[in-house]
Amino acid sequence: MKPLNLNPARRKPISLSSSELVKSNFIYPEKPLPLVLEPAIDGVKLLTWIASNREWLETQLLKYGGILFRNFQIDGIGEFEQCIKTISGNLLDYSYRSTPRHQISGKIYTSTEYPATQSIPLHNEMAYSRNWPLKIWFFCLKSAEQGGETPIADSRKIFERIPAEIKEKFMEKKVMYVRNYDDKLDLSWHNVFQTTNKSEVENYCRQAEIELAWTSEDSLTTRQVCQAVAAHPKTGEMVWFNQAHLFHVSSLKSEIRESLLAAFKEEELPRNAYYGDGSPIETAVLDEIREIYQQEAIIFPWQDGDVLMLDNMLASHGRQPFTGSRKVVVGMAETNIF
């Protein structure tokens, strides 16, 4: 008789490939934006998985425009920043600002700090300038009790859907953004340029081809003509890429618009948009563009721990009104200047 083997059998290690660790899906099957990636097993760390799948993720991002990482393990804001660095290298500063934000840690910022009752229309980050981030990341630390979604839309589809006569006029003339900086109504120039030194502002504007004028001791007006559309640097696809529909006075609620126009001349408004030759953009045209954005919007509820990576040229984003507390932080990386 053979002696009994009292040593328990060793468990064979389970080896899973990266593809087996994660499953992919879409929130809405008829709208393949964003691509949703979720772990197939418990305990998959987002940072580790991203590091092993960089090239594949880059390919999927160019195809779909956005990737939502859901139910991965991620240990706070520091690890979120490391995820961005793993894909894109160093993060970008939020310079030449358009909306109020605060720096949280490293180069991670709060999402736009407009009142919870306000919606933020779909837009591509910093499309009001000639220099913008190619990628933007969102990390939901705490979802709102109600609302607070971050709508997204495919900028390629926006470009395709805008009527040819509107598109051609914008492509020919481009967009002029006029800003009057006043911290009582909008951001001060100190906040926008992140300095109190006028010479630094002048140097920045000179390099960026922004026309500026000091209208008083501490008041500044700038004008810059920027693109209305753009070609993606990697895919060559054309995208609608401007913020005329946000900057134009018609974007304001009627009571606010009437109040401002009663107090200021049109050229003195905190911000406004014109065709590149200075002629007015027709409100009806902007309304048509806004309607297309609305029709193409993809809206889904945040879940705590969600990370959303967008190609900033292929996908626009916004924000829905919300109730309760909401904490979504943002990081930007890679610049269009090569």
mmCIF file with all atom_site columns, C-alpha atoms in Angstrom, residues 150-231:
data_model
loop_
_atom_site.group_PDB
_atom_site.id
_atom_site.type_symbol
_atom_site.label_atom_id
_atom_site.label_alt_id
_atom_site.label_comp_id
_atom_site.label_asym_id
_atom_site.label_entity_id
_atom_site.label_seq_id
_atom_site.pdbx_PDB_ins_code
_atom_site.Cartn_x
_atom_site.Cartn_y
_atom_site.Cartn_z
_atom_site.occupancy
_atom_site.B_iso_or_equiv
_atom_site.pdbx_formal_charge
_atom_site.auth_seq_id
_atom_site.auth_comp_id
_atom_site.auth_asym_id
_atom_site.auth_atom_id
_atom_site.pdbx_PDB_model_num
ATOM 1  C CA . THR A 1 150 ? -21.066 64.978  -18.524 1.00 0.00 ? 150 THR A CA 1
ATOM 2  C CA . PRO A 1 151 ? -22.682 64.778  -21.997 1.00 0.00 ? 151 PRO A CA 1
ATOM 3  C CA . ILE A 1 152 ? -20.343 63.940  -24.852 1.00 0.00 ? 152 ILE A CA 1
ATOM 4  C CA . ALA A 1 153 ? -20.704 64.076  -28.641 1.00 0.00 ? 153 ALA A CA 1
ATOM 5  C CA . ASP A 1 154 ? -18.700 62.981  -31.677 1.00 0.00 ? 154 ASP A CA 1
ATOM 6  C CA . SER A 1 155 ? -17.110 66.084  -33.237 1.00 0.00 ? 155 SER A CA 1
ATOM 7  C CA . ARG A 1 156 ? -16.843 64.272  -36.580 1.00 0.00 ? 156 ARG A CA 1
ATOM 8  C CA . LYS A 1 157 ? -20.610 63.858  -36.673 1.00 0.00 ? 157 LYS A CA 1
ATOM 9  C CA . ILE A 1 158 ? -21.134 67.510  -35.693 1.00 0.00 ? 158 ILE A CA 1
ATOM 10 C CA . PHE A 1 159 ? -18.950 68.539  -38.633 1.00 0.00 ? 159 PHE A CA 1
ATOM 11 C CA . GLU A 1 160 ? -20.846 66.248  -41.022 1.00 0.00 ? 160 GLU A CA 1
ATOM 12 C CA . ARG A 1 161 ? -24.272 67.455  -39.915 1.00 0.00 ? 161 ARG A CA 1
ATOM 13 C CA . ILE A 1 162 ? -23.713 71.206  -40.110 1.00 0.00 ? 162 ILE A CA 1
ATOM 14 C CA . PRO A 1 163 ? -25.206 72.476  -43.413 1.00 0.00 ? 163 PRO A CA 1
ATOM 15 C CA . ALA A 1 164 ? -22.658 73.095  -46.155 1.00 0.00 ? 164 ALA A CA 1
ATOM 16 C CA . GLU A 1 165 ? -23.405 76.827  -46.502 1.00 0.00 ? 165 GLU A CA 1
ATOM 17 C CA . ILE A 1 166 ? -22.858 77.407  -42.767 1.00 0.00 ? 166 ILE A CA 1
ATOM 18 C CA . LYS A 1 167 ? -19.746 75.251  -42.699 1.00 0.00 ? 167 LYS A CA 1
ATOM 19 C CA . GLU A 1 168 ? -18.197 76.928  -45.741 1.00 0.00 ? 168 GLU A CA 1
ATOM 20 C CA . LYS A 1 169 ? -18.710 80.430  -44.354 1.00 0.00 ? 169 LYS A CA 1
ATOM 21 C CA . PHE A 1 170 ? -17.083 79.526  -41.040 1.00 0.00 ? 170 PHE A CA 1
ATOM 22 C CA . MET A 1 171 ? -14.223 77.738  -42.776 1.00 0.00 ? 171 MET A CA 1
ATOM 23 C CA . GLU A 1 172 ? -13.590 80.781  -44.964 1.00 0.00 ? 172 GLU A CA 1
ATOM 24 C CA . LYS A 1 173 ? -13.902 83.466  -42.296 1.00 0.00 ? 173 LYS A CA 1
ATOM 25 C CA . LYS A 1 174 ? -12.967 81.564  -39.095 1.00 0.00 ? 174 LYS A CA 1
ATOM 26 C CA . VAL A 1 175 ? -14.017 82.868  -35.660 1.00 0.00 ? 175 VAL A CA 1
ATOM 27 C CA . MET A 1 176 ? -12.968 85.992  -33.756 1.00 0.00 ? 176 MET A CA 1
ATOM 28 C CA . TYR A 1 177 ? -13.199 85.880  -29.951 1.00 0.00 ? 177 TYR A CA 1
ATOM 29 C CA . VAL A 1 178 ? -13.445 89.199  -28.124 1.00 0.00 ? 178 VAL A CA 1
ATOM 30 C CA . ARG A 1 179 ? -12.919 89.235  -24.369 1.00 0.00 ? 179 ARG A CA 1
ATOM 31 C CA . ASN A 1 180 ? -13.171 92.064  -21.839 1.00 0.00 ? 180 ASN A CA 1
ATOM 32 C CA . TYR A 1 181 ? -11.705 90.950  -18.518 1.00 0.00 ? 181 TYR A CA 1
ATOM 33 C CA . ASP A 1 182 ? -13.541 91.955  -15.370 1.00 0.00 ? 182 ASP A CA 1
ATOM 34 C CA . ASP A 1 183 ? -13.711 89.800  -12.244 1.00 0.00 ? 183 ASP A CA 1
ATOM 35 C CA . LYS A 1 184 ? -17.113 91.297  -11.344 1.00 0.00 ? 184 LYS A CA 1
ATOM 36 C CA . LEU A 1 185 ? -18.797 89.744  -14.400 1.00 0.00 ? 185 LEU A CA 1
ATOM 37 C CA . ASP A 1 186 ? -16.359 87.155  -15.686 1.00 0.00 ? 186 ASP A CA 1
ATOM 38 C CA . LEU A 1 187 ? -12.769 86.060  -15.127 1.00 0.00 ? 187 LEU A CA 1
ATOM 39 C CA . SER A 1 188 ? -10.166 88.739  -14.477 1.00 0.00 ? 188 SER A CA 1
ATOM 40 C CA . TRP A 1 189 ? -7.080  88.851  -16.667 1.00 0.00 ? 189 TRP A CA 1
ATOM 41 C CA . HIS A 1 190 ? -5.044  87.854  -13.608 1.00 0.00 ? 190 HIS A CA 1
ATOM 42 C CA . ASN A 1 191 ? -7.020  84.615  -13.459 1.00 0.00 ? 191 ASN A CA 1
ATOM 43 C CA . VAL A 1 192 ? -7.080  83.948  -17.210 1.00 0.00 ? 192 VAL A CA 1
ATOM 44 C CA . PHE A 1 193 ? -3.340  84.431  -17.687 1.00 0.00 ? 193 PHE A CA 1
ATOM 45 C CA . GLN A 1 194 ? -2.353  83.253  -14.178 1.00 0.00 ? 194 GLN A CA 1
ATOM 46 C CA . THR A 1 195 ? -0.184  86.293  -13.520 1.00 0.00 ? 195 THR A CA 1
ATOM 47 C CA . THR A 1 196 ? -0.364  89.851  -12.192 1.00 0.00 ? 196 THR A CA 1
ATOM 48 C CA . ASN A 1 197 ? 2.462   90.971  -14.466 1.00 0.00 ? 197 ASN A CA 1
ATOM 49 C CA . LYS A 1 198 ? 1.271   92.921  -17.505 1.00 0.00 ? 198 LYS A CA 1
ATOM 50 C CA . SER A 1 199 ? 4.494   92.242  -19.403 1.00 0.00 ? 199 SER A CA 1
ATOM 51 C CA . GLU A 1 200 ? 3.913   88.498  -19.106 1.00 0.00 ? 200 GLU A CA 1
ATOM 52 C CA . VAL A 1 201 ? 0.402   88.936  -20.498 1.00 0.00 ? 201 VAL A CA 1
ATOM 53 C CA . GLU A 1 202 ? 1.738   91.016  -23.394 1.00 0.00 ? 202 GLU A CA 1
ATOM 54 C CA . ASN A 1 203 ? 4.419   88.417  -24.168 1.00 0.00 ? 203 ASN A CA 1
ATOM 55 C CA . TYR A 1 204 ? 1.881   85.591  -24.124 1.00 0.00 ? 204 TYR A CA 1
ATOM 56 C CA . CYS A 1 205 ? -0.476  87.491  -26.432 1.00 0.00 ? 205 CYS A CA 1
ATOM 57 C CA . ARG A 1 206 ? 2.331   88.390  -28.815 1.00 0.00 ? 206 ARG A CA 1
ATOM 58 C CA . GLN A 1 207 ? 3.401   84.745  -29.145 1.00 0.00 ? 207 GLN A CA 1
ATOM 59 C CA . ALA A 1 208 ? -0.210  83.555  -29.518 1.00 0.00 ? 208 ALA A CA 1
ATOM 60 C CA . GLU A 1 209 ? -1.070  86.314  -32.021 1.00 0.00 ? 209 GLU A CA 1
ATOM 61 C CA . ILE A 1 210 ? -3.715  87.741  -29.717 1.00 0.00 ? 210 ILE A CA 1
ATOM 62 C CA . GLU A 1 211 ? -4.445  91.430  -30.216 1.00 0.00 ? 211 GLU A CA 1
ATOM 63 C CA . LEU A 1 212 ? -4.677  93.230  -26.878 1.00 0.00 ? 212 LEU A CA 1
ATOM 64 C CA . ALA A 1 213 ? -5.400  96.693  -25.525 1.00 0.00 ? 213 ALA A CA 1
ATOM 65 C CA . TRP A 1 214 ? -5.256  98.011  -21.965 1.00 0.00 ? 214 TRP A CA 1
ATOM 66 C CA . THR A 1 215 ? -8.452  100.040 -21.778 1.00 0.00 ? 215 THR A CA 1
ATOM 67 C CA . SER A 1 216 ? -7.704  101.403 -18.319 1.00 0.00 ? 216 SER A CA 1
ATOM 68 C CA . GLU A 1 217 ? -5.209  100.868 -15.514 1.00 0.00 ? 217 GLU A CA 1
ATOM 69 C CA . ASP A 1 218 ? -6.447  97.349  -14.819 1.00 0.00 ? 218 ASP A CA 1
ATOM 70 C CA . SER A 1 219 ? -8.830  96.557  -17.683 1.00 0.00 ? 219 SER A CA 1
ATOM 71 C CA . LEU A 1 220 ? -7.910  94.530  -20.723 1.00 0.00 ? 220 LEU A CA 1
ATOM 72 C CA . THR A 1 221 ? -9.527  93.686  -24.059 1.00 0.00 ? 221 THR A CA 1
ATOM 73 C CA . THR A 1 222 ? -8.267  90.898  -26.315 1.00 0.00 ? 222 THR A CA 1
ATOM 74 C CA . ARG A 1 223 ? -9.182  89.744  -29.818 1.00 0.00 ? 223 ARG A CA 1
ATOM 75 C CA . GLN A 1 224 ? -8.048  86.576  -31.512 1.00 0.00 ? 224 GLN A CA 1
ATOM 76 C CA . VAL A 1 225 ? -9.028  84.914  -34.776 1.00 0.00 ? 225 VAL A CA 1
ATOM 77 C CA . CYS A 1 226 ? -9.034  81.116  -34.507 1.00 0.00 ? 226 CYS A CA 1
ATOM 78 C CA . GLN A 1 227 ? -10.044 78.051  -36.475 1.00 0.00 ? 227 GLN A CA 1
ATOM 79 C CA . ALA A 1 228 ? -13.673 77.060  -36.986 1.00 0.00 ? 228 ALA A CA 1
ATOM 80 C CA . VAL A 1 229 ? -12.809 73.513  -38.012 1.00 0.00 ? 229 VAL A CA 1
ATOM 81 C CA . ALA A 1 230 ? -9.696  71.389  -37.674 1.00 0.00 ? 230 ALA A CA 1
ATOM 82 C CA . ALA A 1 231 ? -8.118  68.232  -39.073 1.00 0.00 ? 231 ALA A CA 1
#
